[in-house]
Short mmCIF file of N, CA and C in Angstrom, two decimals:
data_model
loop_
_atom_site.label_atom_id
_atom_site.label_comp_id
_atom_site.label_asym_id
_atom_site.label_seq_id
_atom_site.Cartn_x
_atom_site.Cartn_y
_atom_site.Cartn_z
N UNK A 1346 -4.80 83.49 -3.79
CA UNK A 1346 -4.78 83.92 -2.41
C UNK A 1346 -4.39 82.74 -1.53
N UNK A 1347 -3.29 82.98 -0.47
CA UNK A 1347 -2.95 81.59 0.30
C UNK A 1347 -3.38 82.44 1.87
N UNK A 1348 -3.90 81.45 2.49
CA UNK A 1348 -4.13 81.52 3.73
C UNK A 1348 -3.07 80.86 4.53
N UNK A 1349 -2.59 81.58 5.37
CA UNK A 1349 -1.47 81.40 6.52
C UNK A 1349 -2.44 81.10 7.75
N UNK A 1350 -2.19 79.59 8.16
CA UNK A 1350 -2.97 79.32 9.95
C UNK A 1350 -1.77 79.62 10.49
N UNK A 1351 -2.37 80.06 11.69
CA UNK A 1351 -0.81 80.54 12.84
C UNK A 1351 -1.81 79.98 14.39
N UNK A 1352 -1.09 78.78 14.30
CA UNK A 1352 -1.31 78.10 15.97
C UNK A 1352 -0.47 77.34 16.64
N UNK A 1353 -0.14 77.61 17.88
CA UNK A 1353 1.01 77.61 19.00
C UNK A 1353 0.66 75.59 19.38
N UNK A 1354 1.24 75.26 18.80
CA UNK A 1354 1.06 73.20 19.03
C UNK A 1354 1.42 73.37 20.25
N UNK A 1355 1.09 72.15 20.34
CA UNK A 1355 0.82 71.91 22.15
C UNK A 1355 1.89 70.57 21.87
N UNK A 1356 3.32 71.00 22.48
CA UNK A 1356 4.19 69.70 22.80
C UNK A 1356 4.53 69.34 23.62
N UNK A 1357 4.38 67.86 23.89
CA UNK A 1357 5.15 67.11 25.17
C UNK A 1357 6.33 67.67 25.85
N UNK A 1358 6.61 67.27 26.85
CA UNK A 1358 7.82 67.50 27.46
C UNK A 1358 8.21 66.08 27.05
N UNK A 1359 9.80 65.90 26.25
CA UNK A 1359 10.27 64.69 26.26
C UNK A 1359 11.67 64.79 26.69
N UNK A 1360 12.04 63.79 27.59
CA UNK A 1360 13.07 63.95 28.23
C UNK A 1360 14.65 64.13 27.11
N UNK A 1361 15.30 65.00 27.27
CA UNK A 1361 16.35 65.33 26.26
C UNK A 1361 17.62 64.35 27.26
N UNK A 1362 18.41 63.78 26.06
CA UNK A 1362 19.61 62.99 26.02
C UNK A 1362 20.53 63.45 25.67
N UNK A 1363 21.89 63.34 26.74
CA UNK A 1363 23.09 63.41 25.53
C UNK A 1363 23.49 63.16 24.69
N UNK A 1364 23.36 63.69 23.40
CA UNK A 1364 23.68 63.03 22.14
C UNK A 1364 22.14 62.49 21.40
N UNK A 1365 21.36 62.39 22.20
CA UNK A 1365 20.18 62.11 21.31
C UNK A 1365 20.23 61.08 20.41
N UNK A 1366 19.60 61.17 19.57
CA UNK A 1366 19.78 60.04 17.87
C UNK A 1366 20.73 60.10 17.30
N UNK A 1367 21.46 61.14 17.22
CA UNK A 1367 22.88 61.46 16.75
C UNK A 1367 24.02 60.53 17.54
N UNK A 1368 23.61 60.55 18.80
CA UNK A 1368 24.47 59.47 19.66
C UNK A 1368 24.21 58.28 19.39
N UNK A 1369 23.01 58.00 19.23
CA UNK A 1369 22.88 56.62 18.67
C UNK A 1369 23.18 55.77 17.66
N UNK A 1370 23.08 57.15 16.33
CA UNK A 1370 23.03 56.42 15.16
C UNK A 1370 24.79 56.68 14.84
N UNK A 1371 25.51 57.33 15.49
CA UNK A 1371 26.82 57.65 14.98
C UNK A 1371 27.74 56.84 16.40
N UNK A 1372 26.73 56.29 17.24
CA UNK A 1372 28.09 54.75 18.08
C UNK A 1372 27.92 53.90 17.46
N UNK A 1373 29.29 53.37 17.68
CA UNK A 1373 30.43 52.04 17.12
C UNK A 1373 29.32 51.38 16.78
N UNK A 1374 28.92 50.13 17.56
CA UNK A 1374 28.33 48.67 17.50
C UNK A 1374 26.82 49.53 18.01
N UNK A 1375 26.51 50.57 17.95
CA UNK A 1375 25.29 50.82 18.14
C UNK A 1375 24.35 50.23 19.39
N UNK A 1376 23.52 50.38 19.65
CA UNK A 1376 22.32 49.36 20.62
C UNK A 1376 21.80 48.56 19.82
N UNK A 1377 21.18 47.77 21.33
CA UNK A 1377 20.95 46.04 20.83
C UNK A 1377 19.49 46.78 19.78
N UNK A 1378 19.51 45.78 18.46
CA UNK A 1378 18.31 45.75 18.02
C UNK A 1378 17.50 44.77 17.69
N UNK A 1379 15.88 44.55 17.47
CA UNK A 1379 15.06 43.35 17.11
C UNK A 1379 15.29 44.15 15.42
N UNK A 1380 15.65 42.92 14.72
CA UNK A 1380 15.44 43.47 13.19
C UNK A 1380 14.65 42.44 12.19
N UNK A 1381 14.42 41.91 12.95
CA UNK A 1381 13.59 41.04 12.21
C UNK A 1381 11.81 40.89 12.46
N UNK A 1382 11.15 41.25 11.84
CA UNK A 1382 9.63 40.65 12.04
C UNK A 1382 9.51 39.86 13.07
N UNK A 1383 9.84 38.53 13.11
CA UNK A 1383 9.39 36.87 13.01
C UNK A 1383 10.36 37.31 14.59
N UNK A 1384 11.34 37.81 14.65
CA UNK A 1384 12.11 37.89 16.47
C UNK A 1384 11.34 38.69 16.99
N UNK A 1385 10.70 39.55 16.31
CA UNK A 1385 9.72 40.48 17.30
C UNK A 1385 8.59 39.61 17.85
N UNK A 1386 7.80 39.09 16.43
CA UNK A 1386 6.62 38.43 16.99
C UNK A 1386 7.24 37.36 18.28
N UNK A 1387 7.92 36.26 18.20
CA UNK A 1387 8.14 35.22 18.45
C UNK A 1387 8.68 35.96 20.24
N UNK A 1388 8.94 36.91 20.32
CA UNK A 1388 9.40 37.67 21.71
C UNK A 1388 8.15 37.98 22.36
N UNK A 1389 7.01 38.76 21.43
CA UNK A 1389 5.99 38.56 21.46
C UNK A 1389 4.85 37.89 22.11
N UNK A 1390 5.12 36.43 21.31
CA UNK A 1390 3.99 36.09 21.79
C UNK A 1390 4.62 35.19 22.87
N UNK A 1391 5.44 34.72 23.05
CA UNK A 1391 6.40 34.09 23.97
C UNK A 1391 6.49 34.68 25.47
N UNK A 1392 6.05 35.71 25.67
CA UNK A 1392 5.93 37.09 26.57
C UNK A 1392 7.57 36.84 26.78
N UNK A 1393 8.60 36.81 26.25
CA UNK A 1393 10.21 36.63 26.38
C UNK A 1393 10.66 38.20 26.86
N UNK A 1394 9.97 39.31 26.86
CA UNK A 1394 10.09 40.62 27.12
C UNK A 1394 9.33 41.30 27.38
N UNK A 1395 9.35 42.26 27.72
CA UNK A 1395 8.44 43.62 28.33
C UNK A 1395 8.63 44.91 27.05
N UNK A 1396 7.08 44.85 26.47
CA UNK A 1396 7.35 45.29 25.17
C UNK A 1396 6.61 46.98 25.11
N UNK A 1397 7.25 47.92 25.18
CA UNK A 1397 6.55 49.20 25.56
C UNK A 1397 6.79 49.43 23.87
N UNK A 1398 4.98 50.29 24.04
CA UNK A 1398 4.56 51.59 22.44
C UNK A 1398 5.28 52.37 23.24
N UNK A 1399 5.87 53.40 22.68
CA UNK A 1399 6.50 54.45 23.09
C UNK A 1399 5.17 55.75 22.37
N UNK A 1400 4.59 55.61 21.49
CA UNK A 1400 3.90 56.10 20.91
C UNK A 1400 2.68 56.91 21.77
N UNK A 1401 2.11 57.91 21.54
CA UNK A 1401 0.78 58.81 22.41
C UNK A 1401 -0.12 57.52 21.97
N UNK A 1402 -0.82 57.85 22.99
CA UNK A 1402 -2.32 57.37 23.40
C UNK A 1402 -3.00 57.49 22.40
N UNK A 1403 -3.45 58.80 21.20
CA UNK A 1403 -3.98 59.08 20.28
C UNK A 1403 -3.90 58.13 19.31
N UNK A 1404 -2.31 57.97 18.93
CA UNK A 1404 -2.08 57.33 18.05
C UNK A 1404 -2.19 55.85 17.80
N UNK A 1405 -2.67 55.33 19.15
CA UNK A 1405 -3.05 53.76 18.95
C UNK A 1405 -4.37 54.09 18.93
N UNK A 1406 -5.34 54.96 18.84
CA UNK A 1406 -6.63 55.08 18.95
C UNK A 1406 -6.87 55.23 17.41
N UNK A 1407 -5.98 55.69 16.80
CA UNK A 1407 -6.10 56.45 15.23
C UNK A 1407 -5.54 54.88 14.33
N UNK A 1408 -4.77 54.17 14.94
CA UNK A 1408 -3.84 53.71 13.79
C UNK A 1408 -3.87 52.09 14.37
N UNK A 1409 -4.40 51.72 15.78
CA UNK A 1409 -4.14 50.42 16.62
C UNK A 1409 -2.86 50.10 17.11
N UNK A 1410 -3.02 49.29 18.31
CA UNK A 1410 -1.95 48.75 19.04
C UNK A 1410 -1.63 47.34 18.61
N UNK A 1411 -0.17 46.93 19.44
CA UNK A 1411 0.23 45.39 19.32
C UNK A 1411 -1.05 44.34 20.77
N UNK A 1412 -1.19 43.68 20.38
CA UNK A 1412 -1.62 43.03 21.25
C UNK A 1412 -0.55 42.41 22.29
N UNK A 1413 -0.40 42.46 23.77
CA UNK A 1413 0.41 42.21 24.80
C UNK A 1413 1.44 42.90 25.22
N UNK A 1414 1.78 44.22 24.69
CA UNK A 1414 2.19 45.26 24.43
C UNK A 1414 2.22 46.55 25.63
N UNK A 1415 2.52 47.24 26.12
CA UNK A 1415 2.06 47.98 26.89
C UNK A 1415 2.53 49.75 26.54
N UNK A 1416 1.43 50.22 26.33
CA UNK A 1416 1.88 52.00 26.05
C UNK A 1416 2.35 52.76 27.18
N UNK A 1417 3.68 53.20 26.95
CA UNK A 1417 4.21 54.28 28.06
C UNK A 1417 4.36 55.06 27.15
N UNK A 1418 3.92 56.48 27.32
CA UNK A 1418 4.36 57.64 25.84
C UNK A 1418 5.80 57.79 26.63
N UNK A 1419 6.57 57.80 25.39
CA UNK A 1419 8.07 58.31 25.68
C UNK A 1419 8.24 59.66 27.08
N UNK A 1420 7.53 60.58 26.65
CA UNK A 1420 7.50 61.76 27.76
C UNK A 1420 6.82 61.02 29.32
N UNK A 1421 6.51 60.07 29.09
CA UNK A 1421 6.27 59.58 30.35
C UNK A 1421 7.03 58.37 30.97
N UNK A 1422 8.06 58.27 30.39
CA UNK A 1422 8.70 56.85 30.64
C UNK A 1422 9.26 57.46 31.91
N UNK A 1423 10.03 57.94 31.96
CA UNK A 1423 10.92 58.27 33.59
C UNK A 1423 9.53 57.88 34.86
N UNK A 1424 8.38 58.96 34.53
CA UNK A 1424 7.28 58.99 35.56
C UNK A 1424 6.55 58.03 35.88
N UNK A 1425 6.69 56.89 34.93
CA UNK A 1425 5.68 55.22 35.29
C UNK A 1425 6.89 54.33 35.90
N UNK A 1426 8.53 54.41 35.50
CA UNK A 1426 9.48 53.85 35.93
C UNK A 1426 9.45 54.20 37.39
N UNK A 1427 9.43 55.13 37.99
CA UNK A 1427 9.77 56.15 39.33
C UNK A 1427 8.67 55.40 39.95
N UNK A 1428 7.52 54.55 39.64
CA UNK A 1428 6.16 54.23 40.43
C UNK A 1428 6.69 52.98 40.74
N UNK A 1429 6.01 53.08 42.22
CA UNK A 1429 6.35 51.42 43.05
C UNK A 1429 5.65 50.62 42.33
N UNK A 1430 6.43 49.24 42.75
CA UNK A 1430 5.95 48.08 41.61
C UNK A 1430 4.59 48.00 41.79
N UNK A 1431 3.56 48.22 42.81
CA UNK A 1431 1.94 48.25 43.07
C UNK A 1431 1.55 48.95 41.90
N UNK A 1432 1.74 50.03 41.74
CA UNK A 1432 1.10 51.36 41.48
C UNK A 1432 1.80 50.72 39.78
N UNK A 1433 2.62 50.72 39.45
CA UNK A 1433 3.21 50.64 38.39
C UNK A 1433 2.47 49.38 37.85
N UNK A 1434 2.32 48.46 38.33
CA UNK A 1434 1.47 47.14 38.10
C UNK A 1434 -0.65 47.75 37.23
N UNK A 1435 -1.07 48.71 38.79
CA UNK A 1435 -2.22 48.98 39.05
C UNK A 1435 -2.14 50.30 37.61
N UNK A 1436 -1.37 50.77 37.04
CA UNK A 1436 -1.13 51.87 36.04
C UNK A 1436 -1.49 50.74 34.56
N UNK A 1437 -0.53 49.83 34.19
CA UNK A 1437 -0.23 49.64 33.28
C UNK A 1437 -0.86 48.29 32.96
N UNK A 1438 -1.21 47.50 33.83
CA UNK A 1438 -1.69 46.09 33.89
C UNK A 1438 -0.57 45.26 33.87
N UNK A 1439 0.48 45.67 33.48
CA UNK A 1439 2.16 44.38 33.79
C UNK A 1439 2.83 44.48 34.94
N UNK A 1440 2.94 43.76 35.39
CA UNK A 1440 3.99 43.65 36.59
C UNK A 1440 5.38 44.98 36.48
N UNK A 1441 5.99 44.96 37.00
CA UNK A 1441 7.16 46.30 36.20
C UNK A 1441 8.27 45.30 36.34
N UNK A 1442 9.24 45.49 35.18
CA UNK A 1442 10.59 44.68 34.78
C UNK A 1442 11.53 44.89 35.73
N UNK A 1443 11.98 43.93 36.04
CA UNK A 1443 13.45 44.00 37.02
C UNK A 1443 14.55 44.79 36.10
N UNK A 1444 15.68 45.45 36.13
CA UNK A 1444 16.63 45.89 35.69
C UNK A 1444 16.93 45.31 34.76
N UNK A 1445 17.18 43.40 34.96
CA UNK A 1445 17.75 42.84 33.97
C UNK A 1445 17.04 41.82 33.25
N UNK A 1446 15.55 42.67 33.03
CA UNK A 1446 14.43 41.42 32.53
C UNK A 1446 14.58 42.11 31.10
N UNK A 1447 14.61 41.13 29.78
CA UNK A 1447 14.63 42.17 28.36
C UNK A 1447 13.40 43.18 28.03
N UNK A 1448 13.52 44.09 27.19
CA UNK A 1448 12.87 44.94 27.30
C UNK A 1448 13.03 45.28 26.10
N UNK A 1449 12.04 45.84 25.18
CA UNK A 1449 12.28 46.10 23.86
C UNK A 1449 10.90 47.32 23.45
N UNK A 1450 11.10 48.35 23.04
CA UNK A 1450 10.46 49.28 22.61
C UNK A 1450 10.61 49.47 21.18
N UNK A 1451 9.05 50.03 21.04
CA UNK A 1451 9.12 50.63 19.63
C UNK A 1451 8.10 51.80 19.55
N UNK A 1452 7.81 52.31 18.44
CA UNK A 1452 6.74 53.21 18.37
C UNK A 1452 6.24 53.25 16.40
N UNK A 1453 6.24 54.33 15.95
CA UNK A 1453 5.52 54.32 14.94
C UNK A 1453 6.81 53.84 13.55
N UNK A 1454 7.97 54.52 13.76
CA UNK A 1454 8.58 54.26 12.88
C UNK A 1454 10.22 53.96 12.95
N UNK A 1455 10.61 54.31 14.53
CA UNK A 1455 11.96 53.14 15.45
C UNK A 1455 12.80 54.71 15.75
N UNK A 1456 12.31 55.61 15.59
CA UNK A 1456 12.71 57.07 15.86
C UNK A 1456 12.76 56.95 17.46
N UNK A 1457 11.70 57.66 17.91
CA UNK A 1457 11.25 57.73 19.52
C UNK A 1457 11.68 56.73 20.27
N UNK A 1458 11.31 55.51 19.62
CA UNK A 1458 11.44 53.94 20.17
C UNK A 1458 12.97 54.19 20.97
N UNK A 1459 13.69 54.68 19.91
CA UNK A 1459 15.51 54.74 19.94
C UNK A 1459 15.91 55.50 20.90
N UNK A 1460 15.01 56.44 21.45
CA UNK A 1460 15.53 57.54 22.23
C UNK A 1460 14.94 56.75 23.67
N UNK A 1461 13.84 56.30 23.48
CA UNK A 1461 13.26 55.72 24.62
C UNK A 1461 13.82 54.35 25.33
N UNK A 1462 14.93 53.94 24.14
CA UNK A 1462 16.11 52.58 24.82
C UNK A 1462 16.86 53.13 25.28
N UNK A 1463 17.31 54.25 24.93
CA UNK A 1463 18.62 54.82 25.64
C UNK A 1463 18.43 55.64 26.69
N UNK A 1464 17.28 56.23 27.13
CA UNK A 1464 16.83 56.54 28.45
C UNK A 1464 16.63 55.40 29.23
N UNK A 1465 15.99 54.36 29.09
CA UNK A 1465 15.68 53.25 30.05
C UNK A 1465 17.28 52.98 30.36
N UNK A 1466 18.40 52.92 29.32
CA UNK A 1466 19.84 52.20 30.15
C UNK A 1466 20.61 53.23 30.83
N UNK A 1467 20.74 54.56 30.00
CA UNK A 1467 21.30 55.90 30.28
C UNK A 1467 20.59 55.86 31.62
N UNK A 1468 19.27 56.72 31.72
CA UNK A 1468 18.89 57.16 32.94
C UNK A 1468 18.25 56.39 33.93
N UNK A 1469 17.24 55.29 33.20
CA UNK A 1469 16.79 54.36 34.43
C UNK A 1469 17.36 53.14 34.50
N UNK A 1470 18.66 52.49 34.09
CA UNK A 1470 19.54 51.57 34.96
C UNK A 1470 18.90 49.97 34.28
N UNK A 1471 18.13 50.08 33.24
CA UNK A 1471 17.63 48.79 32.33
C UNK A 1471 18.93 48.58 31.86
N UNK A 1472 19.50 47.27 31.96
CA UNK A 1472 20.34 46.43 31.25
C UNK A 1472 20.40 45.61 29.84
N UNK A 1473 19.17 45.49 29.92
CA UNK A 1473 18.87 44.62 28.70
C UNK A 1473 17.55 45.27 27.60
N UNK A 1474 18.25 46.21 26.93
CA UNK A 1474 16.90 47.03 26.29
C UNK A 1474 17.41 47.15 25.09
N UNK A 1475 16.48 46.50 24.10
CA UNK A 1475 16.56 46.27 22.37
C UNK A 1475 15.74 47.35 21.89
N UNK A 1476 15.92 47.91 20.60
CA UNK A 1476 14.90 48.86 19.51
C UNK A 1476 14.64 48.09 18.73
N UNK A 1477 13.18 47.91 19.06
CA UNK A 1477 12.16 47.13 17.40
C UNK A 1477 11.96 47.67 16.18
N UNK A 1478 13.01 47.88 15.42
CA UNK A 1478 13.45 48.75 13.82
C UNK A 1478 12.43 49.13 13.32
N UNK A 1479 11.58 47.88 13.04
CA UNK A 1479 10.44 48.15 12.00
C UNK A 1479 9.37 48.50 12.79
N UNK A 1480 9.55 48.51 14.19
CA UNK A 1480 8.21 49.14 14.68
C UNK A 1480 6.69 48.96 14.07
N UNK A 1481 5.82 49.72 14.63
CA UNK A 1481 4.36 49.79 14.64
C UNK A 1481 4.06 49.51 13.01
N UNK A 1482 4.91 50.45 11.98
CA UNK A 1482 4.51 50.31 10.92
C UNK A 1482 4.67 48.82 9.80
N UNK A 1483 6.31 48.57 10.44
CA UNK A 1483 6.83 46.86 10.10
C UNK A 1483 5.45 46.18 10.55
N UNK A 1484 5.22 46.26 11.60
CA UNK A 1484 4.32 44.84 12.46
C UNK A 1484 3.16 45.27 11.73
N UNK A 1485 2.52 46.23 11.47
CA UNK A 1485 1.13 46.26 10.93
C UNK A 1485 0.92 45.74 9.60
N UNK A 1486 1.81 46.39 8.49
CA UNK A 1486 1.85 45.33 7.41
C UNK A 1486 2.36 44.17 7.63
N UNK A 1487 2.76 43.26 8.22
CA UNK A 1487 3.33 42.06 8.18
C UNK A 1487 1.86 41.32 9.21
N UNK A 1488 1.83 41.64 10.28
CA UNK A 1488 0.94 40.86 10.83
C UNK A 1488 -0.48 41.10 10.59
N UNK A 1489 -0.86 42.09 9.71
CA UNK A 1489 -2.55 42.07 9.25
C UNK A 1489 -2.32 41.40 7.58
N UNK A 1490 -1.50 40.81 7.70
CA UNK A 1490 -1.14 40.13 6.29
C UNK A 1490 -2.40 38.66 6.32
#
């Protein structure tokens, strides 16, 4: 006997892109990326960038965050960008990035992260925005090493 659950998930609104991941992963020279461990940390701890989880709230509660790091869930990136630098400061605890300060996102596995670089240049006018490849899962085995 198999039991069938039937329940209606509760999903984000996440902002849709032209071309999506498909746009990403199928342009030329692609977007800028961190591919290395040791450039992430060293950006890191250097504060050399403004480093957004793209990841839910849940999931740093379930799995942990980067330390110096700051969580915007992807579905909310447009709505913390749109906040005056006060409020955006008084939200997040960081100052908010000038256009052309670096900026580098990631999330659990460089999926979301990817969609969430190409909204910051596509729609909110960031110049300088890298994808951290190995993301949450790279940095956790490497730095609880």
């Amino acid at each position: 006997m198999s039991v069938v659950l039937r329940f209606k998930p509760q999903l984000r609104h996440v902002p849709q892109l032209s071309g999506g991941l498909v746009r990403f992963l199928a342009s030329k020279g692609g977007l800028p990326q961190v591919t290395e461990f040791s450039q992430f940390e060293q950006m890191r701890k250097n504060k050399e960038a403004f480093i957004i989880d793209v990841r839910e709230p849940e999931e740093l509660t379930e799995h942990g965050s980067i330390p110096g790091t700051v969580n915007i869930p992807l579905g909310d990136l447009q709505e913390f960008f749109a906040l005056g630098d006060k409020e955006f400061h008084s939200r997040t605890g960081f100052p908010k990035p000038k256009s052309e300060y670096p900026i580098v996102t990631f999330c659990r596995i460089g999926q979301r992260s990817a969609t969430a670089q190409q909204l910051l240049q596509d729609k909110l006018g960031f110049d300088n925005v890298s994808n951290y490849l190995g993301s949450f899962t790279e940095w956790n085995k490497k730095a609880t090493k």
